Amino acid sequence: MTTIKAPAAFVQALHKQPVRCEGVNCSSIVEVTDISQRVDQVKSFQLQCASCFWGKVITGSLQIDPPWDEGSLMEITEEHLLHMEPVCPYDLAPVQFESLPNPRRRARYRMTCWYCGRQEELDWPPEEAKR
């Protein structure tokens, strides 16, 4: 498995953390705007510096094949359950957990990597854990 690390500025933008300007002789904090569309599988951010007018768009790199395997899913889920930040094994970007409505009163989650676009839905606890 080849790991391509998500850029630091992308991860900072996901976390709504300050991003430093990459302009020449400028170290100001840039304005970050999420320009992703609701249907996008990866996030896009516009970076704009008010001091030197440097700007850049950073976008995830859509790569959904191969999907997460069972081992990766278990590792991501365990990190989440231990209140650690789960990361995608393919790009080390944070994985977001979203609770989904479920009429049967079972926990259902969507896990999303906004850098590579991989996504998985799962019930919790898994069927094999109930035996």
Short mmCIF file of N, CA and C in Angstrom, two decimals:
data_model
loop_
_atom_site.label_atom_id
_atom_site.label_comp_id
_atom_site.label_asym_id
_atom_site.label_seq_id
_atom_site.Cartn_x
_atom_site.Cartn_y
_atom_site.Cartn_z
N MET A 1 0.84 -1.17 0.00
CA MET A 1 0.00 0.00 0.00
C MET A 1 0.89 1.24 0.00
N THR A 2 0.69 2.12 -0.97
CA THR A 2 1.46 3.34 -1.08
C THR A 2 0.75 4.45 -0.31
N THR A 3 1.50 5.14 0.54
CA THR A 3 0.92 6.23 1.32
C THR A 3 1.38 7.56 0.73
N ILE A 4 0.43 8.38 0.31
CA ILE A 4 0.70 9.74 -0.15
C ILE A 4 0.12 10.65 0.92
N LYS A 5 0.98 11.39 1.60
CA LYS A 5 0.53 12.21 2.73
C LYS A 5 -0.23 13.43 2.25
N ALA A 6 -1.38 13.66 2.85
CA ALA A 6 -2.17 14.85 2.56
C ALA A 6 -1.37 16.08 2.98
N PRO A 7 -1.40 17.15 2.19
CA PRO A 7 -0.64 18.36 2.55
C PRO A 7 -1.07 18.92 3.90
N ALA A 8 -0.11 19.45 4.64
CA ALA A 8 -0.38 20.00 5.97
C ALA A 8 -1.44 21.10 5.90
N ALA A 9 -1.38 21.96 4.88
CA ALA A 9 -2.35 23.05 4.76
C ALA A 9 -3.77 22.49 4.59
N PHE A 10 -3.91 21.38 3.89
CA PHE A 10 -5.22 20.75 3.70
C PHE A 10 -5.76 20.26 5.05
N VAL A 11 -4.92 19.59 5.81
CA VAL A 11 -5.33 19.07 7.13
C VAL A 11 -5.66 20.23 8.06
N GLN A 12 -4.85 21.29 8.05
CA GLN A 12 -5.13 22.46 8.89
C GLN A 12 -6.46 23.09 8.50
N ALA A 13 -6.74 23.18 7.20
CA ALA A 13 -8.00 23.76 6.74
C ALA A 13 -9.18 22.89 7.19
N LEU A 14 -9.03 21.57 7.13
CA LEU A 14 -10.09 20.66 7.61
C LEU A 14 -10.39 20.91 9.08
N HIS A 15 -9.33 21.14 9.86
CA HIS A 15 -9.46 21.35 11.30
C HIS A 15 -9.82 22.80 11.67
N LYS A 16 -9.93 23.64 10.65
CA LYS A 16 -10.18 25.08 10.88
C LYS A 16 -9.08 25.71 11.72
N GLN A 17 -7.84 25.26 11.48
CA GLN A 17 -6.67 25.80 12.14
C GLN A 17 -6.04 26.87 11.24
N PRO A 18 -5.25 27.79 11.82
CA PRO A 18 -4.61 28.82 11.01
C PRO A 18 -3.65 28.22 9.97
N VAL A 19 -3.64 28.80 8.78
CA VAL A 19 -2.75 28.38 7.70
C VAL A 19 -1.86 29.57 7.36
N ARG A 20 -0.55 29.35 7.32
CA ARG A 20 0.41 30.42 7.03
C ARG A 20 0.52 30.66 5.52
N CYS A 21 0.75 31.90 5.17
CA CYS A 21 0.93 32.30 3.77
C CYS A 21 2.21 31.69 3.22
N GLU A 22 2.18 31.27 1.97
CA GLU A 22 3.35 30.72 1.29
C GLU A 22 4.00 31.75 0.37
N GLY A 23 3.51 32.99 0.43
CA GLY A 23 4.06 34.05 -0.41
C GLY A 23 5.48 34.40 0.02
N VAL A 24 6.24 35.02 -0.92
CA VAL A 24 7.62 35.41 -0.67
C VAL A 24 7.67 36.48 0.42
N ASN A 25 8.51 36.26 1.42
CA ASN A 25 8.70 37.19 2.54
C ASN A 25 7.41 37.53 3.28
N CYS A 26 6.48 36.60 3.35
CA CYS A 26 5.22 36.83 4.06
C CYS A 26 4.95 35.61 4.93
N SER A 27 4.55 35.85 6.14
CA SER A 27 4.21 34.74 7.04
C SER A 27 2.88 35.00 7.73
N SER A 28 2.04 35.77 7.07
CA SER A 28 0.73 36.09 7.63
C SER A 28 -0.16 34.85 7.64
N ILE A 29 -1.22 34.94 8.41
CA ILE A 29 -2.24 33.89 8.41
C ILE A 29 -3.19 34.21 7.26
N VAL A 30 -3.52 33.21 6.46
CA VAL A 30 -4.38 33.42 5.30
C VAL A 30 -5.84 33.13 5.64
N GLU A 31 -6.72 33.70 4.86
CA GLU A 31 -8.14 33.41 4.99
C GLU A 31 -8.42 32.11 4.24
N VAL A 32 -9.10 31.19 4.90
CA VAL A 32 -9.40 29.89 4.30
C VAL A 32 -10.91 29.79 4.11
N THR A 33 -11.32 29.48 2.87
CA THR A 33 -12.73 29.34 2.54
C THR A 33 -12.97 27.95 1.95
N ASP A 34 -13.91 27.23 2.51
CA ASP A 34 -14.29 25.92 1.97
C ASP A 34 -15.13 26.18 0.72
N ILE A 35 -14.60 25.81 -0.45
CA ILE A 35 -15.31 26.04 -1.71
C ILE A 35 -15.88 24.74 -2.28
N SER A 36 -15.93 23.71 -1.46
CA SER A 36 -16.46 22.41 -1.90
C SER A 36 -17.96 22.52 -2.15
N GLN A 37 -18.42 21.75 -3.11
CA GLN A 37 -19.85 21.62 -3.35
C GLN A 37 -20.36 20.47 -2.49
N ARG A 38 -21.62 20.48 -2.22
CA ARG A 38 -22.24 19.46 -1.37
C ARG A 38 -22.06 18.04 -1.92
N VAL A 39 -21.99 17.90 -3.22
CA VAL A 39 -21.88 16.57 -3.85
C VAL A 39 -20.43 16.12 -4.05
N ASP A 40 -19.46 16.99 -3.75
CA ASP A 40 -18.05 16.64 -3.95
C ASP A 40 -17.62 15.52 -3.01
N GLN A 41 -16.77 14.63 -3.52
CA GLN A 41 -16.25 13.54 -2.71
C GLN A 41 -14.98 13.95 -1.97
N VAL A 42 -14.33 15.02 -2.44
CA VAL A 42 -13.15 15.55 -1.76
C VAL A 42 -13.40 17.04 -1.49
N LYS A 43 -12.72 17.57 -0.49
CA LYS A 43 -12.86 18.98 -0.13
C LYS A 43 -11.91 19.84 -0.95
N SER A 44 -12.32 21.09 -1.16
CA SER A 44 -11.47 22.10 -1.80
C SER A 44 -11.51 23.36 -0.94
N PHE A 45 -10.35 23.99 -0.80
CA PHE A 45 -10.24 25.19 0.01
C PHE A 45 -9.54 26.29 -0.79
N GLN A 46 -10.05 27.50 -0.68
CA GLN A 46 -9.42 28.68 -1.27
C GLN A 46 -8.60 29.34 -0.16
N LEU A 47 -7.31 29.55 -0.41
CA LEU A 47 -6.44 30.25 0.53
C LEU A 47 -6.15 31.62 -0.05
N GLN A 48 -6.30 32.67 0.75
CA GLN A 48 -6.09 34.03 0.25
C GLN A 48 -5.43 34.87 1.35
N CYS A 49 -4.30 35.49 1.02
CA CYS A 49 -3.58 36.33 1.97
C CYS A 49 -3.98 37.79 1.76
N ALA A 50 -4.40 38.45 2.82
CA ALA A 50 -4.79 39.86 2.75
C ALA A 50 -3.56 40.77 2.73
N SER A 51 -2.40 40.28 3.19
CA SER A 51 -1.19 41.11 3.25
C SER A 51 -0.48 41.23 1.91
N CYS A 52 -0.23 40.08 1.27
CA CYS A 52 0.55 40.10 0.02
C CYS A 52 -0.26 39.67 -1.20
N PHE A 53 -1.53 39.35 -0.99
CA PHE A 53 -2.46 38.97 -2.05
C PHE A 53 -2.14 37.62 -2.71
N TRP A 54 -1.29 36.83 -2.07
CA TRP A 54 -1.01 35.47 -2.55
C TRP A 54 -2.29 34.66 -2.39
N GLY A 55 -2.53 33.75 -3.32
CA GLY A 55 -3.70 32.89 -3.23
C GLY A 55 -3.44 31.53 -3.84
N LYS A 56 -4.22 30.59 -3.41
CA LYS A 56 -4.05 29.21 -3.89
C LYS A 56 -5.31 28.42 -3.57
N VAL A 57 -5.61 27.44 -4.40
CA VAL A 57 -6.69 26.49 -4.13
C VAL A 57 -6.04 25.16 -3.84
N ILE A 58 -6.42 24.55 -2.72
CA ILE A 58 -5.95 23.20 -2.41
C ILE A 58 -7.15 22.26 -2.43
N THR A 59 -6.96 21.13 -3.07
CA THR A 59 -8.05 20.17 -3.26
C THR A 59 -7.54 18.77 -2.95
N GLY A 60 -8.42 17.96 -2.40
CA GLY A 60 -8.09 16.56 -2.18
C GLY A 60 -7.81 15.88 -3.51
N SER A 61 -7.27 14.69 -3.44
CA SER A 61 -6.94 13.92 -4.63
C SER A 61 -7.81 12.66 -4.65
N LEU A 62 -8.87 12.69 -5.47
CA LEU A 62 -9.82 11.58 -5.51
C LEU A 62 -9.14 10.28 -5.91
N GLN A 63 -9.20 9.30 -5.01
CA GLN A 63 -8.58 7.99 -5.23
C GLN A 63 -9.34 6.99 -4.36
N ILE A 64 -10.45 6.47 -4.86
CA ILE A 64 -11.29 5.60 -4.03
C ILE A 64 -10.98 4.11 -4.20
N ASP A 65 -10.08 3.78 -5.12
CA ASP A 65 -9.68 2.38 -5.29
C ASP A 65 -8.24 2.23 -4.88
N PRO A 66 -7.89 1.24 -4.12
CA PRO A 66 -8.77 0.24 -3.52
C PRO A 66 -9.50 0.83 -2.32
N PRO A 67 -10.68 0.29 -2.02
CA PRO A 67 -11.40 0.76 -0.84
C PRO A 67 -10.68 0.31 0.43
N TRP A 68 -11.10 0.86 1.55
CA TRP A 68 -10.54 0.42 2.83
C TRP A 68 -10.82 -1.07 3.02
N ASP A 69 -9.84 -1.82 3.49
CA ASP A 69 -10.05 -3.24 3.78
C ASP A 69 -10.54 -3.39 5.22
N GLU A 70 -10.88 -4.60 5.61
CA GLU A 70 -11.43 -4.85 6.95
C GLU A 70 -10.47 -4.42 8.06
N GLY A 71 -9.18 -4.69 7.86
CA GLY A 71 -8.20 -4.30 8.87
C GLY A 71 -8.13 -2.79 9.04
N SER A 72 -8.15 -2.07 7.93
CA SER A 72 -8.13 -0.60 7.98
C SER A 72 -9.38 -0.07 8.65
N LEU A 73 -10.53 -0.64 8.32
CA LEU A 73 -11.79 -0.19 8.93
C LEU A 73 -11.77 -0.41 10.44
N MET A 74 -11.23 -1.55 10.88
CA MET A 74 -11.16 -1.82 12.31
C MET A 74 -10.22 -0.84 13.01
N GLU A 75 -9.09 -0.55 12.38
CA GLU A 75 -8.14 0.40 12.97
C GLU A 75 -8.74 1.81 13.06
N ILE A 76 -9.41 2.26 12.00
CA ILE A 76 -10.05 3.57 12.00
C ILE A 76 -11.12 3.64 13.08
N THR A 77 -11.92 2.59 13.19
CA THR A 77 -13.00 2.55 14.18
C THR A 77 -12.45 2.52 15.60
N GLU A 78 -11.40 1.73 15.83
CA GLU A 78 -10.79 1.66 17.16
C GLU A 78 -10.23 3.02 17.58
N GLU A 79 -9.55 3.71 16.66
CA GLU A 79 -9.02 5.03 16.97
C GLU A 79 -10.15 5.98 17.37
N HIS A 80 -11.26 5.91 16.64
CA HIS A 80 -12.41 6.76 16.95
C HIS A 80 -12.97 6.43 18.33
N LEU A 81 -13.12 5.14 18.62
CA LEU A 81 -13.67 4.72 19.91
C LEU A 81 -12.76 5.07 21.08
N LEU A 82 -11.46 5.16 20.83
CA LEU A 82 -10.50 5.53 21.88
C LEU A 82 -10.30 7.05 21.96
N HIS A 83 -11.16 7.79 21.27
CA HIS A 83 -11.12 9.25 21.25
C HIS A 83 -9.80 9.79 20.71
N MET A 84 -9.21 9.04 19.78
CA MET A 84 -8.04 9.51 19.05
C MET A 84 -8.54 9.99 17.70
N GLU A 85 -7.73 10.72 16.98
CA GLU A 85 -8.16 11.15 15.65
C GLU A 85 -7.86 10.03 14.65
N PRO A 86 -8.91 9.43 14.07
CA PRO A 86 -8.66 8.39 13.08
C PRO A 86 -8.13 9.00 11.78
N VAL A 87 -7.19 8.31 11.15
CA VAL A 87 -6.63 8.80 9.90
C VAL A 87 -6.75 7.72 8.82
N CYS A 88 -6.86 8.18 7.59
CA CYS A 88 -6.93 7.28 6.44
C CYS A 88 -5.55 6.64 6.24
N PRO A 89 -5.48 5.32 6.11
CA PRO A 89 -4.18 4.67 5.93
C PRO A 89 -3.53 4.99 4.58
N TYR A 90 -4.30 5.51 3.61
CA TYR A 90 -3.75 5.80 2.29
C TYR A 90 -3.11 7.18 2.18
N ASP A 91 -3.56 8.15 3.00
CA ASP A 91 -3.03 9.52 2.86
C ASP A 91 -2.82 10.22 4.20
N LEU A 92 -3.11 9.54 5.28
CA LEU A 92 -2.94 10.06 6.64
C LEU A 92 -3.77 11.32 6.92
N ALA A 93 -4.82 11.53 6.16
CA ALA A 93 -5.75 12.64 6.40
C ALA A 93 -6.78 12.19 7.44
N PRO A 94 -7.32 13.12 8.21
CA PRO A 94 -8.33 12.76 9.21
C PRO A 94 -9.57 12.13 8.57
N VAL A 95 -10.14 11.16 9.27
CA VAL A 95 -11.37 10.52 8.82
C VAL A 95 -12.51 11.06 9.69
N GLN A 96 -13.55 11.52 9.05
CA GLN A 96 -14.70 12.08 9.76
C GLN A 96 -15.75 10.99 9.98
N PHE A 97 -16.28 10.92 11.19
CA PHE A 97 -17.38 10.03 11.51
C PHE A 97 -18.65 10.85 11.58
N GLU A 98 -19.69 10.39 10.91
CA GLU A 98 -20.98 11.07 10.92
C GLU A 98 -22.05 10.06 11.34
N SER A 99 -22.81 10.42 12.34
CA SER A 99 -23.89 9.56 12.80
C SER A 99 -25.06 9.70 11.83
N LEU A 100 -25.59 8.57 11.39
CA LEU A 100 -26.70 8.57 10.44
C LEU A 100 -28.00 8.18 11.12
N PRO A 101 -29.11 8.73 10.67
CA PRO A 101 -30.40 8.32 11.24
C PRO A 101 -30.66 6.86 10.90
N ASN A 102 -31.21 6.14 11.86
CA ASN A 102 -31.51 4.74 11.63
C ASN A 102 -32.81 4.41 12.38
N PRO A 103 -33.86 4.08 11.66
CA PRO A 103 -35.15 3.83 12.31
C PRO A 103 -35.17 2.62 13.23
N ARG A 104 -34.22 1.73 13.10
CA ARG A 104 -34.21 0.52 13.94
C ARG A 104 -33.45 0.74 15.25
N ARG A 105 -33.12 1.98 15.55
CA ARG A 105 -32.45 2.35 16.80
C ARG A 105 -31.07 1.71 16.97
N ARG A 106 -30.44 1.38 15.84
CA ARG A 106 -29.08 0.87 15.89
C ARG A 106 -28.15 1.99 15.49
N ALA A 107 -26.95 1.98 16.01
CA ALA A 107 -25.97 3.00 15.64
C ALA A 107 -25.49 2.74 14.21
N ARG A 108 -25.55 3.76 13.38
CA ARG A 108 -25.08 3.66 12.00
C ARG A 108 -24.22 4.88 11.73
N TYR A 109 -23.05 4.65 11.14
CA TYR A 109 -22.09 5.72 10.90
C TYR A 109 -21.61 5.73 9.45
N ARG A 110 -21.25 6.94 9.01
CA ARG A 110 -20.56 7.10 7.72
C ARG A 110 -19.18 7.63 8.05
N MET A 111 -18.16 6.96 7.54
CA MET A 111 -16.78 7.38 7.71
C MET A 111 -16.32 7.95 6.38
N THR A 112 -15.71 9.14 6.41
CA THR A 112 -15.31 9.82 5.18
C THR A 112 -13.92 10.38 5.30
N CYS A 113 -13.10 10.14 4.28
CA CYS A 113 -11.81 10.81 4.14
C CYS A 113 -12.02 11.89 3.09
N TRP A 114 -11.93 13.15 3.49
CA TRP A 114 -12.19 14.25 2.55
C TRP A 114 -11.00 14.52 1.64
N TYR A 115 -9.88 13.84 1.83
CA TYR A 115 -8.74 14.02 0.93
C TYR A 115 -8.80 13.05 -0.25
N CYS A 116 -9.02 11.75 0.01
CA CYS A 116 -9.05 10.77 -1.08
C CYS A 116 -10.46 10.42 -1.53
N GLY A 117 -11.46 10.77 -0.73
CA GLY A 117 -12.84 10.51 -1.11
C GLY A 117 -13.37 9.15 -0.70
N ARG A 118 -12.55 8.33 -0.05
CA ARG A 118 -13.05 7.03 0.40
C ARG A 118 -14.14 7.24 1.45
N GLN A 119 -15.13 6.36 1.39
CA GLN A 119 -16.26 6.49 2.30
C GLN A 119 -16.81 5.09 2.58
N GLU A 120 -17.28 4.91 3.79
CA GLU A 120 -17.85 3.61 4.17
C GLU A 120 -18.95 3.86 5.20
N GLU A 121 -20.01 3.09 5.10
CA GLU A 121 -21.08 3.14 6.10
C GLU A 121 -21.06 1.82 6.86
N LEU A 122 -21.27 1.92 8.17
CA LEU A 122 -21.27 0.69 8.97
C LEU A 122 -22.22 0.81 10.15
N ASP A 123 -22.70 -0.35 10.56
CA ASP A 123 -23.54 -0.46 11.76
C ASP A 123 -22.61 -0.70 12.94
N TRP A 124 -23.02 -0.23 14.11
CA TRP A 124 -22.23 -0.46 15.31
C TRP A 124 -23.13 -0.91 16.44
N PRO A 125 -22.82 -1.95 17.14
CA PRO A 125 -21.68 -2.81 16.91
C PRO A 125 -21.89 -3.71 15.70
N PRO A 126 -20.79 -4.19 15.12
CA PRO A 126 -20.92 -5.09 13.96
C PRO A 126 -21.59 -6.41 14.35
N GLU A 127 -22.18 -7.06 13.38
CA GLU A 127 -22.90 -8.32 13.62
C GLU A 127 -22.04 -9.35 14.34
N GLU A 128 -20.76 -9.48 13.95
CA GLU A 128 -19.89 -10.51 14.56
C GLU A 128 -19.62 -10.22 16.04
N ALA A 129 -19.77 -9.00 16.48
CA ALA A 129 -19.53 -8.66 17.90
C ALA A 129 -20.71 -9.06 18.78
N LYS A 130 -21.85 -9.36 18.19
CA LYS A 130 -23.06 -9.67 18.96
C LYS A 130 -23.15 -11.13 19.34
N ARG A 131 -22.26 -11.92 18.81
CA ARG A 131 -22.34 -13.37 19.05
C ARG A 131 -21.61 -13.77 20.29
#
